[in-house]
XYZ file of C-alpha atoms in Angstrom:
554
model
C 10.939 10.883 -11.345
C 11.713 14.044 -10.937
C 10.934 17.496 -9.620
C 13.390 19.134 -12.623
C 11.214 18.238 -14.996
C 9.039 20.801 -17.040
C 6.446 21.710 -16.002
C 6.386 22.247 -12.754
C 3.730 21.069 -10.471
C 0.674 23.793 -8.399
C 0.868 24.852 -5.544
C -2.608 26.507 -5.275
C -3.315 28.536 -2.482
C -6.319 29.963 -1.623
C -7.530 33.134 0.828
C -10.500 35.941 0.346
C -7.993 38.045 2.183
C -5.491 39.887 0.360
C -2.297 40.201 3.030
C -2.784 36.599 4.356
C -3.049 35.558 0.675
C 0.382 37.578 -0.649
C 2.296 36.247 3.467
C 0.649 32.315 2.077
C 1.959 33.047 -0.991
C 5.147 34.031 0.100
C 5.667 31.773 2.065
C 5.202 29.043 -0.166
C 8.115 30.714 -2.934
C 10.827 30.777 -0.241
C 9.946 26.824 0.528
C 9.108 25.186 -3.610
C 9.344 27.950 -5.441
C 12.721 25.447 -6.622
C 10.596 22.390 -7.319
C 6.904 24.025 -7.731
C 5.070 26.525 -9.242
C 3.074 28.987 -6.269
C -0.703 30.576 -8.016
C -3.143 32.493 -6.445
C -6.482 32.891 -6.176
C -8.354 35.433 -3.377
C -11.370 32.603 -3.938
C -13.227 29.699 -4.712
C -14.662 30.439 -7.973
C -11.248 32.125 -8.992
C -9.415 28.915 -7.584
C -12.104 26.230 -9.345
C -10.575 28.896 -13.330
C -7.662 28.452 -12.323
C -7.295 24.715 -12.172
C -9.417 24.785 -14.983
C -5.896 26.587 -16.990
C -3.767 24.493 -15.387
C -6.464 20.791 -16.414
C -6.132 22.433 -19.855
C -2.333 22.850 -19.996
C -2.068 18.911 -19.073
C 1.096 21.030 -15.792
C -0.392 18.705 -12.694
C -1.195 19.664 -9.444
C 0.011 18.660 -6.413
C -1.028 20.275 -3.759
C -4.175 22.561 -2.865
C -4.482 25.056 0.194
C -7.067 27.271 1.198
C -8.539 29.505 3.639
C -12.172 27.600 5.045
C -14.466 31.031 5.453
C -14.705 32.687 2.212
C -18.005 34.348 1.303
C -19.924 32.874 -1.317
C -17.489 29.305 -1.944
C -16.421 27.995 1.729
C -13.113 26.491 1.469
C -14.394 23.203 2.157
C -16.684 23.519 -0.658
C -14.244 24.400 -3.346
C -12.257 21.588 -2.277
C -14.149 19.083 -2.681
C -14.626 20.772 -5.775
C -11.326 21.151 -6.808
C -11.042 16.657 -5.920
C -13.023 16.613 -9.082
C -10.665 18.109 -11.450
C -7.373 16.051 -9.237
C -8.486 13.735 -7.314
C -4.413 13.117 -7.013
C -3.337 16.779 -5.394
C -3.528 17.156 -1.412
C -5.972 19.185 0.171
C -5.285 21.045 3.188
C -6.974 23.659 4.950
C -5.991 27.398 6.999
C -8.726 27.678 9.427
C -9.146 29.894 12.103
C -9.310 27.408 15.954
C -13.473 28.229 15.519
C -13.490 26.116 12.570
C -11.441 23.794 13.098
C -14.297 21.234 13.494
C -16.335 22.017 10.433
C -12.359 21.013 9.100
C -12.312 17.911 11.361
C -16.134 16.944 9.476
C -14.279 17.164 6.403
C -11.184 15.087 6.894
C -14.283 12.202 7.834
C -15.444 12.345 4.495
C -12.742 12.400 2.601
C -12.594 15.423 1.613
C -9.715 17.111 2.998
C -6.000 15.110 3.402
C -5.161 17.795 6.509
C -5.987 20.718 7.733
C -3.781 23.874 9.320
C -4.335 26.573 12.458
C -3.588 30.353 12.229
C -0.771 32.087 12.390
C 1.424 29.768 11.073
C 4.415 31.395 12.328
C 7.234 30.728 12.536
C 6.120 28.501 9.312
C 9.771 26.624 10.105
C 7.561 25.100 12.999
C 4.031 25.243 12.379
C 4.187 25.447 8.075
C 6.696 23.652 6.277
C 7.041 20.127 7.839
C 3.052 19.757 7.339
C 2.884 20.149 4.314
C 6.792 18.179 3.309
C 5.087 14.999 4.551
C 1.751 16.115 2.231
C 4.364 16.557 -0.792
C 6.219 13.343 -0.417
C 3.170 11.626 -0.465
C 2.021 13.485 -3.431
C 5.129 12.622 -4.808
C 4.735 8.924 -4.030
C 1.109 8.583 -5.165
C 1.932 10.912 -8.933
C 2.774 7.944 -12.024
C 2.966 10.864 -15.108
C 1.789 9.985 -18.168
C 4.698 9.858 -19.889
C 8.236 7.712 -19.389
C 8.952 4.931 -16.970
C 8.966 1.814 -18.550
C 6.546 -0.102 -21.786
C 4.244 -3.338 -20.625
C 2.784 -4.271 -23.813
C 0.261 -6.864 -23.140
C -3.165 -8.376 -22.727
C -4.992 -7.312 -19.248
C -6.449 -10.133 -19.093
C -3.177 -12.392 -18.894
C -2.410 -12.503 -15.632
C 1.825 -13.000 -16.268
C 0.333 -9.313 -16.758
C -1.077 -8.994 -14.314
C 1.582 -10.391 -11.917
C 3.655 -7.217 -13.129
C 1.987 -4.503 -13.726
C 1.251 -5.290 -9.513
C 4.231 -6.156 -8.542
C 5.398 -2.838 -9.792
C 2.900 -1.002 -8.440
C 3.116 -2.070 -5.362
C 7.322 -0.960 -5.722
C 6.566 2.264 -7.084
C 7.895 2.149 -10.382
C 6.165 4.234 -12.989
C 5.128 2.101 -16.564
C 2.521 2.881 -18.766
C 0.350 -0.379 -20.338
C -0.515 -0.505 -23.857
C -2.436 -2.949 -24.092
C -3.482 -5.347 -27.092
C -7.821 -5.257 -26.801
C -7.452 -1.766 -26.658
C -4.703 -0.026 -27.435
C -3.072 0.834 -30.703
C -0.413 1.866 -30.119
C 0.517 -0.896 -28.127
C 1.210 -3.411 -32.346
C 3.179 -0.096 -33.564
C 5.290 -1.019 -29.758
C 5.859 -4.484 -31.616
C 6.382 -4.206 -34.963
C 5.720 -5.893 -37.748
C 7.254 -8.906 -36.454
C 5.252 -9.235 -32.831
C 7.061 -12.329 -32.846
C 7.947 -11.575 -28.998
C 6.595 -12.760 -26.691
C 3.603 -11.487 -23.948
C 4.305 -8.526 -21.932
C 6.650 -7.714 -23.485
C 8.660 -4.743 -21.465
C 10.157 -1.127 -22.656
C 13.507 0.253 -20.861
C 13.737 4.227 -21.125
C 16.519 3.602 -23.246
C 14.953 0.577 -25.681
C 16.386 -2.251 -24.393
C 13.509 -5.138 -24.487
C 12.295 -7.428 -21.604
C 10.177 -10.427 -23.123
C 7.960 -12.073 -20.732
C 10.556 -11.068 -18.132
C 9.581 -12.061 -14.197
C 9.320 -9.061 -12.139
C 13.077 -10.453 -10.529
C 14.868 -9.616 -13.454
C 11.941 -6.647 -14.490
C 13.320 -6.057 -10.605
C 16.815 -5.788 -11.726
C 16.828 -4.434 -14.831
C 15.491 -0.777 -13.227
C 18.000 -0.707 -11.136
C 14.711 -2.125 -7.712
C 16.519 -4.918 -7.001
C 21.099 -4.884 -5.701
C 23.343 -6.883 -3.946
C 24.000 -7.263 0.282
C 26.091 -5.719 0.887
C 27.868 -8.232 3.690
C 27.700 -11.985 3.861
C 26.945 -11.805 7.885
C 24.819 -9.315 9.450
C 23.638 -8.796 13.471
C 20.422 -8.861 12.095
C 18.647 -10.611 9.148
C 14.215 -9.943 9.400
C 12.145 -11.746 6.614
C 9.446 -10.052 5.573
C 8.930 -6.689 4.967
C 4.753 -5.687 5.911
C 3.948 -3.659 8.887
C 6.491 -5.699 11.552
C 9.240 -6.231 9.570
C 10.089 -2.902 8.598
C 9.743 -1.973 12.188
C 12.052 -3.781 13.366
C 14.597 -3.069 11.046
C 14.109 0.585 11.896
C 14.664 0.308 15.784
C 17.292 -2.211 14.552
C 19.917 -0.072 12.680
C 19.264 2.967 14.700
C 20.209 0.982 17.481
C 23.804 0.679 16.048
C 22.819 -3.075 14.681
C 23.908 -4.359 11.058
C 20.119 -4.901 9.826
C 19.580 -6.783 6.396
C 15.577 -6.794 5.372
C 14.534 -8.975 3.143
C 11.354 -9.040 1.485
C 10.016 -11.526 -1.784
C 7.783 -8.895 -3.685
C 6.934 -5.505 -1.953
C 8.246 -3.766 1.280
C 4.024 -2.961 2.857
C 3.036 -6.415 2.594
C -0.327 -7.337 3.197
C -0.648 -4.388 3.783
C 0.660 -2.133 1.364
C -1.991 -3.330 -0.743
C -4.529 -1.638 1.363
C -6.332 1.191 -0.703
C -6.735 3.574 3.188
C -5.284 2.986 6.866
C -6.906 5.865 9.013
C -7.324 4.023 11.999
C -3.646 4.793 12.542
C -2.358 6.640 14.662
C -1.315 10.654 14.581
C -2.943 10.240 10.164
C -6.344 11.642 10.771
C -7.037 11.156 6.938
C -5.498 8.167 7.115
C -2.808 7.491 4.596
C -2.627 3.943 2.564
C -1.133 0.641 2.265
C 1.522 1.749 -0.372
C 2.471 5.198 1.436
C 3.204 3.859 5.003
C 5.781 1.105 3.280
C 7.128 4.433 1.330
C 7.582 6.657 4.229
C 8.447 2.747 6.663
C 11.279 2.413 3.600
C 12.805 5.915 3.202
C 13.431 5.519 7.652
C 15.035 2.414 7.397
C 17.663 3.542 4.336
C 17.811 6.472 6.188
C 19.307 3.978 9.322
C 21.041 2.182 7.158
C 19.273 -1.314 6.148
C 20.138 -3.420 4.004
C 17.568 -3.421 1.947
C 16.614 -6.905 -0.415
C 13.954 -7.285 -2.702
C 12.426 -9.921 -4.535
C 14.658 -12.238 -3.143
C 12.700 -15.331 -1.508
C 13.981 -16.733 1.422
C 14.437 -20.988 1.193
C 15.369 -21.970 4.340
C 17.083 -20.928 7.958
C 19.197 -23.699 9.526
C 21.131 -23.083 12.500
C 24.863 -23.625 12.689
C 25.545 -22.634 16.961
C 24.994 -19.215 17.798
C 24.461 -18.007 14.114
C 21.257 -19.116 11.747
C 22.010 -19.931 7.885
C 19.336 -18.600 4.975
C 18.878 -19.873 2.231
C 18.350 -16.399 -0.146
C 17.500 -17.825 -3.868
C 19.813 -15.209 -6.348
C 22.054 -15.045 -3.665
C 23.209 -17.500 -1.303
C 23.474 -17.973 1.386
C 23.737 -15.221 4.509
C 24.313 -15.713 8.240
C 22.846 -12.978 11.169
C 23.028 -13.171 14.677
C 19.593 -13.054 14.832
C 16.239 -13.317 12.356
C 13.113 -12.064 12.466
C 10.888 -13.361 10.685
C 7.734 -10.957 9.332
C 6.651 -13.301 6.420
C 2.815 -12.159 7.218
C -0.174 -14.315 5.848
C -1.070 -14.822 2.399
C -4.907 -14.917 1.284
C -6.134 -18.445 0.422
C -7.279 -19.309 -2.644
C -11.039 -18.488 -3.330
C -12.440 -22.465 -3.037
C -14.863 -21.785 -6.346
C -15.999 -24.238 -9.312
C -13.693 -22.322 -11.332
C -11.330 -19.827 -9.811
C -7.828 -20.867 -10.129
C -8.574 -20.722 -14.560
C -9.968 -17.473 -13.897
C -6.857 -15.993 -11.364
C -5.526 -13.111 -13.160
C -8.494 -13.320 -15.518
C -11.022 -11.381 -13.004
C -9.985 -13.036 -10.191
C -7.727 -11.204 -7.977
C -6.011 -11.301 -4.119
C -6.322 -8.313 -2.454
C -6.718 -5.507 -4.023
C -4.895 -5.006 -7.240
C -4.482 -1.381 -7.568
C -2.946 -2.454 -11.004
C -6.581 -2.750 -11.395
C -8.586 0.098 -10.998
C -8.440 1.803 -13.360
C -10.062 -1.071 -15.777
C -12.658 -0.908 -13.020
C -14.833 1.791 -14.782
C -18.161 1.957 -14.947
C -17.916 -1.845 -14.216
C -19.561 -3.693 -11.355
C -17.114 -4.877 -8.685
C -17.018 -8.037 -6.430
C -15.214 -7.884 -2.969
C -15.055 -11.499 -1.403
C -14.905 -11.129 2.845
C -15.419 -9.274 5.988
C -12.067 -8.455 6.914
C -11.098 -4.221 7.146
C -9.007 -4.802 3.867
C -12.579 -5.903 1.759
C -13.540 -3.110 3.390
C -10.955 -0.676 2.295
C -10.705 -2.351 -1.171
C -14.473 -1.970 -1.033
C -14.066 1.897 -1.074
C -11.569 2.049 -3.065
C -13.591 0.644 -6.101
C -16.260 2.544 -5.422
C -14.538 5.959 -6.528
C -14.254 4.781 -9.824
C -16.588 1.232 -10.309
C -20.721 1.704 -11.286
C -21.500 -0.957 -8.298
C -19.425 -2.355 -5.656
C -20.633 -5.304 -4.042
C -19.563 -7.102 -1.002
C -19.910 -10.836 -0.642
C -20.047 -11.670 2.709
C -20.953 -15.582 4.830
C -21.329 -14.138 8.572
C -25.009 -12.013 9.906
C -23.447 -8.755 9.155
C -20.369 -6.438 8.511
C -19.831 -5.963 12.127
C -18.169 -9.212 13.166
C -14.753 -8.743 12.174
C -14.977 -5.008 10.507
C -14.224 -2.109 12.139
C -16.975 0.401 13.135
C -15.722 3.750 11.305
C -15.269 1.227 7.573
C -19.232 0.503 8.298
C -20.051 3.426 8.912
C -18.662 4.342 5.793
C -19.918 1.790 3.225
C -23.248 2.331 4.985
C -23.110 6.540 3.675
C -21.890 4.791 0.011
C -24.465 4.579 -2.125
C -23.119 2.769 -5.432
C -21.859 -0.240 -2.110
C -24.156 -2.820 -1.278
C -23.458 -5.805 1.174
C -24.911 -9.302 0.794
C -25.230 -11.144 4.132
C -25.224 -14.799 3.908
C -23.948 -15.270 0.476
C -20.488 -17.442 -1.052
C -19.550 -17.882 -4.368
C -19.995 -21.643 -5.629
C -18.549 -20.606 -9.494
C -16.387 -17.780 -11.470
C -17.137 -18.525 -15.718
C -15.464 -16.847 -18.459
C -13.259 -18.351 -20.810
C -10.817 -15.843 -21.546
C -11.816 -13.989 -18.588
C -13.977 -13.348 -16.121
C -17.558 -12.903 -17.111
C -20.012 -14.083 -14.216
C -20.701 -15.994 -10.936
C -23.062 -18.228 -9.341
C -23.939 -16.848 -6.513
C -25.524 -18.751 -2.931
C -27.660 -17.255 -0.330
C -26.320 -19.989 2.071
C -29.587 -18.945 4.568
C -32.284 -20.659 2.100
C -29.964 -22.408 -0.204
C -30.452 -20.791 -3.143
C -28.737 -19.939 -6.545
C -28.414 -17.683 -8.764
C -26.085 -15.798 -11.701
C -24.737 -12.748 -12.042
C -22.753 -10.738 -14.275
C -19.270 -9.080 -14.078
C -15.774 -8.724 -15.324
C -13.825 -8.290 -11.257
C -13.846 -10.250 -8.439
C -11.882 -9.768 -5.493
C -11.227 -12.201 -2.505
C -9.922 -10.893 0.890
C -10.392 -14.487 2.377
C -8.501 -16.908 4.059
C -5.781 -15.357 5.055
C -2.931 -18.340 4.927
C 0.821 -18.043 6.442
C 4.213 -18.474 4.694
C 6.424 -20.564 6.568
C 6.165 -23.925 4.859
C 10.585 -22.847 4.783
C 10.540 -22.962 8.461
C 9.984 -26.633 8.740
C 11.571 -28.434 11.350
C 13.261 -25.984 11.941
C 11.335 -23.334 14.338
C 7.651 -24.659 15.887
C 3.698 -24.106 13.690
C 0.951 -24.810 15.869
C -1.298 -26.865 12.914
C -2.606 -24.104 10.760
C 1.551 -23.502 10.356
C 1.592 -19.876 12.480
C 4.636 -19.645 14.475
C 4.251 -19.856 17.717
C 6.713 -17.977 20.353
C 6.824 -17.442 24.373
C 4.833 -18.878 26.621
C 2.802 -20.719 22.683
C 5.368 -22.724 23.465
C 4.933 -26.280 24.774
C 7.223 -28.445 26.412
C 6.935 -30.884 23.269
C 9.081 -27.527 21.798
C 10.873 -26.491 24.126
C 12.528 -30.363 24.115
C 16.158 -29.244 22.584
C 15.779 -25.682 24.386
C 19.903 -25.519 25.691
C 19.696 -21.598 27.768
C 18.785 -21.604 30.857
C 16.518 -18.965 30.156
C 13.114 -18.320 28.915
C 12.247 -17.103 25.215
C 11.971 -14.347 24.970
C 7.756 -12.981 24.597
C 8.933 -13.032 21.583
C 11.669 -15.633 20.957
C 10.577 -19.175 19.158
C 11.628 -22.780 20.375
C 14.977 -21.224 18.803
C 17.066 -18.787 21.034
C 18.058 -15.952 18.698
C 15.109 -16.928 16.174
C 11.418 -14.490 17.050
C 8.808 -14.181 15.207
C 6.395 -10.950 14.649
C 3.017 -9.812 12.695
C 0.416 -11.185 11.494
C 2.190 -14.731 10.909
C 3.004 -15.297 14.342
C -0.322 -17.422 16.323
C -2.733 -16.148 18.299
C -1.736 -12.571 16.023
C -4.330 -9.735 17.118
C -4.580 -8.275 13.160
C -3.363 -4.866 12.910
C -1.197 -2.569 11.550
C -1.095 -0.607 14.784
C 0.296 -4.159 16.806
C 2.272 -5.466 14.450
C 4.527 -1.820 14.595
C 3.946 -2.546 18.605
C 5.638 -6.008 17.806
C 8.123 -5.224 15.471
C 9.645 -2.977 17.627
C 9.535 -3.900 20.800
C 11.215 -7.343 19.033
C 14.468 -5.312 18.941
C 15.042 -5.605 22.993
C 14.663 -9.023 22.730
C 17.090 -9.121 20.433
C 19.540 -7.092 21.869
C 19.105 -8.983 25.231
C 20.170 -12.698 23.226
C 22.569 -10.841 21.448
C 24.353 -9.579 25.389
C 23.791 -13.543 25.941
C 26.551 -14.848 23.164
């Protein structure tokens, strides 16, 4: 999407002080008038009327900047009501120092994304950096109702789901035409309608019948070949740990390659809201974090290879040779394994047959719009499950969390537990599990078991999201790198005597190094790792110092 399209997205500033209002509008126009339309309002009520007119015209709204202390409707109340009109708009308060407590409370209640204190001079230091950041996030999330790819298919088809989820995670705009509910879908298919589904129609009119994600990625320019056959550092896995390693490696002068088999961000990239990441008091989505990190990595010259799967790794003296599907062999002096984990399949009768037809793994954001007014069930008690519950509660009639344990507190951060308990349309069933899922063409109902009483009952639903049993993707390393009984990689002092029998160096392995010199493991794929985004980022950045020490010894 480009901001040169008309109409321009709207930036609306609200303040009851005419002098302040003129000054803020002046500064906004000086910086953003080429790409945005700046509107002014002297009260919350006037601003709401203006937003209703904007919505009637169908114009997008990017930013709402409001003073807090206004007669009648104060800033927090205005932004809360404005969020119902334009939920995707970024919302910021302009406050006096005495009002910061109100601003922080608003942030905690997810009505405000940021607050700025008066005065904001000079704007180049106090205003523009904050707004630039918010607008970057808005552009990353904004999906216009036109343009991009067109996908024709069945909303309950696993192939359609996989393709939509892939595009959503990679930030590629698309419009989905469901054959069951959208009259235009049949028109796009044409009279013959013989093409295999899902059908992808590119902006230029080219049609791809039942393509895999890699073919679509190549068609839209998402996939690019590696620029060289050899690198100082190759990173396998584009989650937070891998992205951090890429940023630090490239910024410190290493020729760096990042290979990701699905979408940058990894499992964290599917999180709807991460609120305990340092420096983001209003939180950020996993997609935002991934987008920022990818931009930062590319700024430093990282080669990003996606979607590509690494199928094997072998060691030839000081060189590590990766076999990459669709690329052939790529070599490097050092390799960082950051492949993370994947959700395990739900051990319930009928789950496999209905995967992609109502049974989903992780927070499938491509399905969120279809959950409006539905009863959604979520299996799991970790932070990912809690974040998904909060996300789906915005549209679903009811969200029910199914937890095998006695409480949420055992595995979930307290801030999420508190939010869930305050959300009226989220219910929690402890000591419950899914025994079976039922349906022909799509999920229709679940059989739930009370683990304390043994009682079973059936409940109707079309949506079940599972967040249980994370497992590493390390089979391709079998026989090369030491793994524990569950497949996680052992590093540093976790390595056993048997693991180090072939260790060729006088020095001991570095803390994040595997049993093969120059091969490191970071993030969730590492044995006994802390399953937190900040920990993964820390390991990814720290391991680059060990990479440098390894390279110095070659």
